[in-house]
Coordinates of C-alpha atoms in Angstrom, one line a residue:
M330 CA -11.2 -254.2 6.9
F331 CA -8.0 -255.0 5.3
A332 CA -9.0 -253.1 2.1
C333 CA -9.8 -249.9 4.1
Q334 CA -6.4 -250.0 5.7
R335 CA -4.7 -250.5 2.3
I336 CA -6.5 -247.4 0.8
A337 CA -5.6 -245.3 3.7
F338 CA -2.0 -246.5 3.5
A339 CA -1.9 -245.7 -0.3
A340 CA -3.2 -242.2 0.4
K341 CA -0.5 -241.6 3.1
R342 CA 2.2 -242.9 0.8
Q343 CA 1.1 -240.6 -2.0
L344 CA 1.0 -237.6 0.3
H345 CA 4.6 -238.3 1.5
T346 CA 6.0 -239.1 -1.9
A347 CA 4.8 -236.0 -3.6
P348 CA 6.0 -233.1 -1.4
A349 CA 7.8 -231.4 -4.3
I350 CA 4.6 -231.1 -6.3
L351 CA 2.6 -229.8 -3.5
A352 CA 5.3 -227.2 -2.5
E353 CA 5.6 -225.7 -6.0
S354 CA 3.8 -222.5 -6.9
E355 CA 0.8 -224.3 -8.3
G356 CA 0.7 -226.8 -5.5
L357 CA -1.4 -226.8 -2.4
F358 CA 1.3 -225.4 -0.1
G359 CA 3.0 -223.3 -2.8
K360 CA 1.5 -220.0 -1.6
F361 CA 3.0 -220.6 1.9
N362 CA 6.5 -221.6 0.6
P363 CA 8.7 -218.5 0.2
W364 CA 11.3 -220.4 -1.9
A365 CA 8.8 -221.8 -4.4
N366 CA 9.2 -220.6 -8.0
K367 CA 6.9 -217.8 -8.6
N368 CA 5.6 -217.2 -12.1
K369 CA 6.0 -213.5 -12.9
T370 CA 2.9 -212.1 -14.5
E371 CA 3.2 -209.2 -16.8
T372 CA 1.2 -206.1 -15.8
V373 CA -0.3 -204.1 -18.5
A374 CA -0.7 -200.5 -17.8
T375 CA -4.0 -199.1 -18.8
P376 CA -4.6 -195.4 -19.0
A377 CA -6.9 -193.9 -16.4
Q378 CA -9.0 -192.1 -19.1
H379 CA -9.8 -193.0 -22.6
T380 CA -7.3 -191.4 -25.0
S381 CA -9.4 -191.8 -28.1
E382 CA -10.8 -188.7 -29.7
E383 CA -14.3 -190.0 -30.1
S384 CA -15.0 -190.0 -26.3
P385 CA -16.2 -186.6 -25.1
K386 CA -14.3 -184.9 -22.3
V387 CA -16.1 -184.7 -19.0
T388 CA -15.7 -181.5 -16.9
F389 CA -17.0 -181.0 -13.4
N390 CA -18.2 -177.7 -12.2
V391 CA -17.3 -177.9 -8.5
K392 CA -17.3 -174.9 -6.2
Y393 CA -14.9 -175.1 -3.2
E394 CA -15.6 -173.1 -0.1
E395 CA -12.8 -172.0 2.1
E396 CA -13.2 -173.0 5.8
D397 CA -13.5 -170.1 8.2
D398 CA -10.4 -169.3 10.1
F399 CA -10.1 -170.7 13.6
V400 CA -11.9 -168.3 15.9
S401 CA -10.3 -167.9 19.3
W402 CA -12.4 -168.1 22.4
K403 CA -10.7 -165.2 24.0
R404 CA -10.6 -161.5 23.2
T405 CA -8.5 -160.3 20.3
D406 CA -7.6 -157.1 22.1
I407 CA -6.0 -157.3 25.6
L408 CA -7.5 -155.1 28.3
T409 CA -5.0 -152.7 29.9
D410 CA -7.2 -150.3 31.8
H411 CA -7.2 -151.3 35.5
T412 CA -10.7 -150.2 36.3
E413 CA -12.1 -152.2 33.3
I414 CA -10.1 -155.3 34.3
E415 CA -11.4 -155.0 37.8
T416 CA -15.0 -154.7 36.8
T417 CA -14.6 -157.6 34.4
V418 CA -13.0 -159.9 37.0
K419 CA -15.5 -158.8 39.6
S420 CA -18.4 -159.8 37.4
V421 CA -16.8 -163.2 36.7
I422 CA -16.2 -163.8 40.4
L423 CA -19.7 -162.8 41.4
Q424 CA -21.1 -165.1 38.8
H425 CA -19.0 -168.2 39.7
V426 CA -17.8 -168.1 43.3
A427 CA -20.4 -169.2 45.9
G428 CA -20.9 -166.7 48.7
A429 CA -19.5 -163.8 46.8
N430 CA -21.3 -160.4 47.0
E431 CA -20.5 -156.8 46.4
T432 CA -18.6 -156.3 49.7
N433 CA -16.5 -159.4 50.1
W434 CA -15.7 -160.5 46.5
T435 CA -11.9 -159.7 46.9
D436 CA -11.4 -161.7 50.1
L437 CA -12.7 -165.1 49.1
P438 CA -10.5 -168.2 48.8
I439 CA -10.8 -170.4 45.7
Q440 CA -10.4 -173.9 46.9
D441 CA -12.7 -175.8 44.5
L442 CA -10.8 -176.6 41.3
D443 CA -13.9 -176.5 39.1
T444 CA -14.7 -173.0 40.4
K445 CA -11.1 -171.9 40.0
F446 CA -11.1 -173.2 36.4
K447 CA -14.4 -171.4 35.6
V448 CA -13.2 -168.1 37.1
L449 CA -9.8 -168.2 35.3
K450 CA -11.2 -169.3 32.0
E451 CA -13.9 -166.7 31.9
S452 CA -11.5 -164.0 33.1
M453 CA -9.0 -165.0 30.4
K454 CA -11.8 -164.9 27.8
E455 CA -13.0 -161.5 28.9
T456 CA -9.6 -159.8 29.4
G457 CA -7.6 -161.4 26.7
K458 CA -4.7 -162.2 29.1
E459 CA -3.5 -165.8 29.6
V460 CA -2.4 -167.5 32.8
P461 CA 0.5 -169.8 32.3
N462 CA 0.5 -173.2 34.0
Y463 CA 3.3 -172.4 36.5
E464 CA 1.2 -169.5 37.9
L465 CA -2.0 -171.6 38.6
N466 CA -0.9 -172.8 42.0
R467 CA -0.1 -169.3 43.2
L468 CA -3.6 -168.1 42.5
Q469 CA -5.4 -169.2 45.8
S470 CA -7.9 -166.4 46.4
T471 CA -9.9 -163.9 44.4
K472 CA -7.5 -161.2 45.5
D473 CA -4.7 -163.2 43.8
V474 CA -6.7 -163.5 40.6
L475 CA -7.5 -159.8 40.5
H476 CA -3.9 -158.8 41.2
Y477 CA -2.7 -161.2 38.5
F478 CA -5.0 -159.8 35.8
K479 CA -4.2 -156.2 36.8
E480 CA -0.4 -156.4 37.3
G481 CA 0.5 -159.5 35.3
G482 CA 1.9 -161.6 38.2
A483 CA 0.7 -163.3 41.4
L484 CA 0.9 -161.5 44.7
N485 CA 3.3 -164.0 46.3
A486 CA 5.5 -164.4 43.2
E487 CA 9.1 -163.9 44.2
E488 CA 12.1 -163.7 42.0
S489 CA 14.3 -166.5 43.2
T490 CA 17.5 -167.9 42.0
I491 CA 19.0 -171.3 42.5
E492 CA 21.6 -169.9 44.8
A493 CA 18.9 -168.3 47.0
Y494 CA 17.0 -171.6 47.1
F495 CA 20.1 -173.5 48.2
E496 CA 20.7 -170.9 50.9
Q497 CA 17.1 -170.9 52.2
N498 CA 16.9 -174.7 52.3
R499 CA 20.4 -175.6 53.4
D500 CA 19.2 -177.6 56.4
S501 CA 16.6 -179.7 54.5
L502 CA 18.9 -180.6 51.5
P503 CA 21.3 -183.5 51.6
K504 CA 24.8 -182.8 52.8
N505 CA 26.4 -183.8 49.5
L506 CA 24.2 -181.3 47.5
T507 CA 25.9 -177.9 47.4
F508 CA 25.7 -174.9 45.1
I509 CA 29.0 -173.5 43.6
H510 CA 28.7 -170.1 42.1
R511 CA 30.1 -170.0 38.5
E512 CA 32.5 -167.2 37.9

C-alpha cells in the first residue's frame, strides 16, 4: 500500500515539475497555449496544373444555357378600355365570390380576406393594374374593386392634408398637439 502511494506521488510530482515542457508547442497543452513558440512551417506553392510540355492539355466542351427571363404573372399590357375591364372583373367576381350572379355582382361585400385576395390577385393578373398596399383597406365591396380598376382609385378615397386631419379631429386629439401652418 505504501508503494502505490509512492508511485502516485512521483507521478504528481513529475506532472507539477514539468509544466514548461507540456506547455511548449510540442507539449501536451501546447496547442491550447497562445503564447507557446510556434514553429513556422514553410509552405511550398505548387501550380494548379502541370507546366511541363509532355502533359497534354485538357479542354472541356461545355455548353451553357441561359436561363429564361423571369416571367411576370400579370399581363404585360395594361387594359384601359372600361368595358373590357368591367367584363374581366365581373368574370373574376362571379368565379370567386360566393352568392354572386349576373344581377347582383356589383353590390356584394367582400369580408372574407381569402376571397378578397383571390379576387384582387386574379383581377390584377387579368387587367395588368396593381393595387398598392395602402388601397387594400378601402376596397370593401365588389363595387369598390370595379371602380378601382376602372378609375384607378377607390370610391371613398379622399385627398386629405395634415391640416384637414387636425381640423376634423380637433376634439379627439390631445390638447398639446396642434398644427401650425408653415409659411
